[in-house]
mmCIF file of C-alpha atoms in Angstrom:
data_model
loop_
_atom_site.group_PDB
_atom_site.id
_atom_site.type_symbol
_atom_site.label_atom_id
_atom_site.label_comp_id
_atom_site.label_asym_id
_atom_site.label_seq_id
_atom_site.Cartn_x
_atom_site.Cartn_y
_atom_site.Cartn_z
ATOM 1 C CA MET A 1 -7.000 -29.130 11.987
ATOM 2 C CA VAL A 2 -5.330 -25.788 11.967
ATOM 3 C CA ARG A 3 -3.654 -24.791 9.199
ATOM 4 C CA PHE A 4 -1.633 -21.379 9.593
ATOM 5 C CA GLY A 5 -0.118 -19.526 6.568
ATOM 6 C CA ILE A 6 1.592 -15.937 5.682
ATOM 7 C CA LEU A 7 0.676 -14.703 2.156
ATOM 8 C CA GLU A 8 2.021 -11.778 0.598
ATOM 9 C CA ALA A 9 -0.892 -9.369 -0.426
ATOM 10 C CA GLY A 10 0.853 -8.271 -3.634
ATOM 11 C CA ALA A 11 1.022 -11.854 -5.099
ATOM 12 C CA TYR A 12 -2.731 -11.386 -5.296
ATOM 13 C CA GLY A 13 -3.359 -8.297 -6.807
ATOM 14 C CA VAL A 14 -3.099 -5.960 -3.983
ATOM 15 C CA THR A 15 -1.039 -3.036 -4.894
ATOM 16 C CA GLN A 16 0.859 -2.933 -2.025
ATOM 17 C CA SER A 17 3.382 -5.380 -0.149
ATOM 18 C CA ARG A 18 2.053 -6.452 2.838
ATOM 19 C CA GLU A 19 2.079 -9.558 4.381
ATOM 20 C CA GLN A 20 -1.308 -11.134 5.847
ATOM 21 C CA ALA A 21 -1.377 -13.765 8.503
ATOM 22 C CA PHE A 22 -4.064 -16.492 7.861
ATOM 23 C CA ILE A 23 -5.480 -19.156 10.051
ATOM 24 C CA TRP A 24 -7.891 -21.651 8.857
ATOM 25 C CA ALA A 25 -9.315 -24.242 11.370
ATOM 26 C CA ALA A 26 -11.973 -27.014 10.801
ATOM 27 C CA SER A 27 -12.918 -29.993 12.717
ATOM 28 C CA LEU A 28 -10.898 -33.228 12.254
ATOM 29 C CA GLU A 29 -13.803 -34.429 9.909
ATOM 30 C CA GLU A 30 -13.701 -31.190 7.656
ATOM 31 C CA TRP A 31 -11.099 -30.941 4.701
ATOM 32 C CA LEU A 32 -8.925 -27.658 4.534
ATOM 33 C CA PRO A 33 -8.103 -26.283 0.951
ATOM 34 C CA GLU A 34 -4.599 -25.848 0.100
ATOM 35 C CA TRP A 35 -3.548 -22.131 -0.075
ATOM 36 C CA PRO A 36 -4.015 -20.421 -3.312
ATOM 37 C CA GLY A 37 -1.331 -20.038 -5.419
ATOM 38 C CA PRO A 38 0.172 -16.511 -6.459
ATOM 39 C CA MET A 39 -1.645 -14.654 -9.320
ATOM 40 C CA HIS A 40 0.810 -11.828 -9.647
ATOM 41 C CA VAL A 41 4.505 -11.952 -9.982
ATOM 42 C CA LEU A 42 6.414 -9.608 -7.092
ATOM 43 C CA ALA A 43 10.050 -8.179 -7.695
ATOM 44 C CA GLY A 44 10.716 -8.382 -3.681
ATOM 45 C CA PRO A 45 12.543 -10.830 -1.978
ATOM 46 C CA ASP A 46 10.706 -13.910 -0.468
ATOM 47 C CA LEU A 47 8.997 -13.287 2.679
ATOM 48 C CA LYS A 48 10.759 -14.967 5.631
ATOM 49 C CA ILE A 49 10.158 -14.434 9.274
ATOM 50 C CA SER A 50 12.669 -15.134 12.155
ATOM 51 C CA LEU A 51 11.786 -17.643 14.742
ATOM 52 C CA PRO A 52 13.529 -18.608 18.142
ATOM 53 C CA GLY A 53 16.468 -20.772 17.320
ATOM 54 C CA ASN A 54 17.451 -19.651 14.103
ATOM 55 C CA ALA A 55 14.563 -20.979 12.541
ATOM 56 C CA GLN A 56 12.520 -19.155 9.511
ATOM 57 C CA TYR A 57 9.108 -19.240 8.547
ATOM 58 C CA ALA A 58 8.768 -18.620 4.718
ATOM 59 C CA ALA A 59 5.506 -17.742 2.975
ATOM 60 C CA VAL A 60 3.091 -20.160 1.752
ATOM 61 C CA HIS A 61 3.705 -19.368 -1.907
ATOM 62 C CA ASN A 62 6.616 -17.252 -3.574
ATOM 63 C CA THR A 63 6.811 -16.350 -7.201
ATOM 64 C CA GLU A 64 10.040 -17.304 -8.194
ATOM 65 C CA ASN A 65 8.602 -19.906 -10.802
ATOM 66 C CA GLY A 66 6.519 -17.010 -12.386
ATOM 67 C CA ALA A 67 2.534 -16.334 -11.875
ATOM 68 C CA HIS A 68 -0.043 -15.336 -14.512
ATOM 69 C CA PHE A 69 0.284 -11.054 -14.077
ATOM 70 C CA HIS A 70 2.946 -8.836 -13.427
ATOM 71 C CA ALA A 71 2.726 -7.068 -10.419
ATOM 72 C CA MET A 72 0.080 -4.646 -9.605
ATOM 73 C CA THR A 73 1.259 -1.050 -9.435
ATOM 74 C CA VAL A 74 -0.423 2.090 -7.955
ATOM 75 C CA LYS A 75 -0.506 3.219 -11.520
ATOM 76 C CA ASP A 76 -2.301 0.230 -12.736
ATOM 77 C CA THR A 77 -5.113 0.625 -10.299
ATOM 78 C CA ILE A 78 -5.367 4.598 -9.967
ATOM 79 C CA GLY A 79 -3.160 6.097 -12.405
ATOM 80 C CA GLU A 80 -5.644 7.632 -14.560
ATOM 81 C CA LEU A 81 -7.458 9.394 -11.953
ATOM 82 C CA PRO A 82 -7.399 13.336 -11.810
ATOM 83 C CA PRO A 83 -4.766 15.097 -8.921
ATOM 84 C CA VAL A 84 -6.626 15.370 -5.641
ATOM 85 C CA LYS A 85 -6.223 19.071 -4.635
ATOM 86 C CA ASN A 86 -5.668 19.871 -0.932
ATOM 87 C CA GLY A 87 -9.329 20.106 0.670
ATOM 88 C CA ALA A 88 -10.906 18.835 -2.630
ATOM 89 C CA CYS A 89 -14.709 18.368 -1.738
ATOM 90 C CA ASP A 90 -16.784 17.773 -4.820
ATOM 91 C CA THR A 91 -18.325 14.465 -4.558
ATOM 92 C CA MET A 92 -19.194 14.034 -8.444
ATOM 93 C CA ILE A 93 -16.366 14.575 -11.114
ATOM 94 C CA ASP A 94 -16.036 13.691 -14.372
ATOM 95 C CA TYR A 95 -13.351 11.392 -15.334
ATOM 96 C CA GLN A 96 -10.910 13.466 -17.326
ATOM 97 C CA SER A 97 -9.229 10.495 -19.122
ATOM 98 C CA GLU A 98 -9.779 6.981 -20.324
ATOM 99 C CA PRO A 99 -8.977 3.903 -18.402
ATOM 100 C CA VAL A 100 -5.562 2.250 -19.588
ATOM 101 C CA SER A 101 -5.260 -0.763 -17.674
ATOM 102 C CA TRP A 102 -7.241 -3.504 -17.568
ATOM 103 C CA PHE A 103 -8.017 -3.219 -13.870
ATOM 104 C CA GLN A 104 -9.083 0.300 -14.284
ATOM 105 C CA LYS A 105 -11.357 -0.607 -17.223
ATOM 106 C CA ARG A 106 -12.470 -3.396 -15.019
ATOM 107 C CA ILE A 107 -13.207 -1.337 -12.081
ATOM 108 C CA ARG A 108 -14.764 1.589 -13.985
ATOM 109 C CA GLY A 109 -16.952 -0.191 -16.368
ATOM 110 C CA ASN A 110 -19.364 2.292 -18.044
ATOM 111 C CA MET A 111 -19.186 4.631 -15.491
ATOM 112 C CA LEU A 112 -18.573 8.363 -16.657
ATOM 113 C CA VAL A 113 -18.748 9.930 -13.300
ATOM 114 C CA LEU A 114 -16.062 9.750 -10.474
ATOM 115 C CA TYR A 115 -17.729 9.865 -7.232
ATOM 116 C CA ASP A 116 -16.057 10.645 -3.858
ATOM 117 C CA HIS A 117 -12.582 11.813 -5.072
ATOM 118 C CA ILE A 118 -12.229 14.039 -1.819
ATOM 119 C CA SER A 119 -9.264 14.895 0.273
ATOM 120 C CA LYS A 120 -9.256 16.288 3.628
ATOM 121 C CA GLU A 121 -8.032 19.998 4.240
ATOM 122 C CA MET A 122 -4.412 19.524 5.357
ATOM 123 C CA ASN A 123 -3.144 22.404 7.536
ATOM 124 C CA GLU A 124 0.184 24.052 5.756
ATOM 125 C CA LEU A 125 2.758 22.213 8.157
ATOM 126 C CA ASN A 126 1.138 18.854 7.004
ATOM 127 C CA LEU A 127 1.107 19.758 3.466
ATOM 128 C CA PHE A 128 4.771 20.829 3.322
ATOM 129 C CA ARG A 129 5.863 17.436 4.972
ATOM 130 C CA CYS A 130 3.562 15.321 2.474
ATOM 131 C CA ARG A 131 4.996 17.328 -0.501
ATOM 132 C CA ARG A 132 8.608 16.398 0.600
ATOM 133 C CA ILE A 133 7.861 12.933 0.946
ATOM 134 C CA PRO A 134 10.462 11.078 -1.690
ATOM 135 C CA LYS A 135 8.946 10.052 -4.860
ATOM 136 C CA HIS A 136 10.025 6.569 -4.983
ATOM 137 C CA PRO A 137 8.608 2.827 -3.988
ATOM 138 C CA GLY A 138 7.934 2.269 -0.702
ATOM 139 C CA ALA A 139 8.887 5.840 0.531
ATOM 140 C CA ASP A 140 6.757 7.498 3.426
ATOM 141 C CA TRP A 141 6.832 9.843 6.227
ATOM 142 C CA SER A 142 9.802 8.049 7.689
ATOM 143 C CA ASP A 143 12.100 8.989 4.764
ATOM 144 C CA LEU A 144 11.662 12.719 5.336
ATOM 145 C CA PRO A 145 14.682 14.313 5.968
ATOM 146 C CA GLU A 146 16.046 14.676 9.767
ATOM 147 C CA ASP A 147 14.688 17.965 10.923
ATOM 148 C CA LYS A 148 17.900 19.965 12.567
ATOM 149 C CA ASN A 149 16.377 23.422 11.904
ATOM 150 C CA GLY A 150 13.118 22.844 13.235
ATOM 151 C CA VAL A 151 11.086 23.604 10.448
ATOM 152 C CA TRP A 152 8.573 20.675 10.485
ATOM 153 C CA GLY A 153 6.681 22.144 13.460
ATOM 154 C CA LYS A 154 6.139 25.144 15.632
ATOM 155 C CA ALA A 155 6.947 22.800 18.567
ATOM 156 C CA LEU A 156 10.282 22.017 17.208
ATOM 157 C CA ARG A 157 11.211 25.826 16.470
ATOM 158 C CA ILE A 158 10.558 26.798 20.152
ATOM 159 C CA ARG A 159 13.829 26.976 21.816
ATOM 160 C CA ILE A 160 14.658 27.175 25.274
ATOM 161 C CA SER A 161 16.577 29.911 26.207
ATOM 162 C CA PRO A 162 19.810 28.906 28.270
ATOM 163 C CA THR A 163 19.791 31.810 30.465
ATOM 164 C CA GLY A 164 16.315 30.762 31.726
#
């Protein structure tokens, strides 16, 4: 017996919208459990995948009828952490604030020190790019404005002379 399903990770407490495909298989004598119900409500549309012949595959579960918890946000999970500076390399720092969400409280427990809150040193160009990614849900590098003047990189600033 084989069961295929697509679950929306955010409905299970992950702080991002990401579809995950699962394949469960067992011998015919074995029993496969049902897919777990969603625990977190998602604001986005139901997951649907287009198939040949105008067919669609819908996610195993959706949250249109509600769920136990609200959607987890990045703020819920890491909102109390101090900002990370470019090139930060201290492997141990004190927490600078108390946990706010139930998730932060559970993950932190009784720890007073934050470990490995570090960042790779970005060169000036990549730091420039990162700072210009729009600050709205779902934004990433693809939302950077089109580079018409060659400011995103030296390679883009090199102009070939039309006269040779």
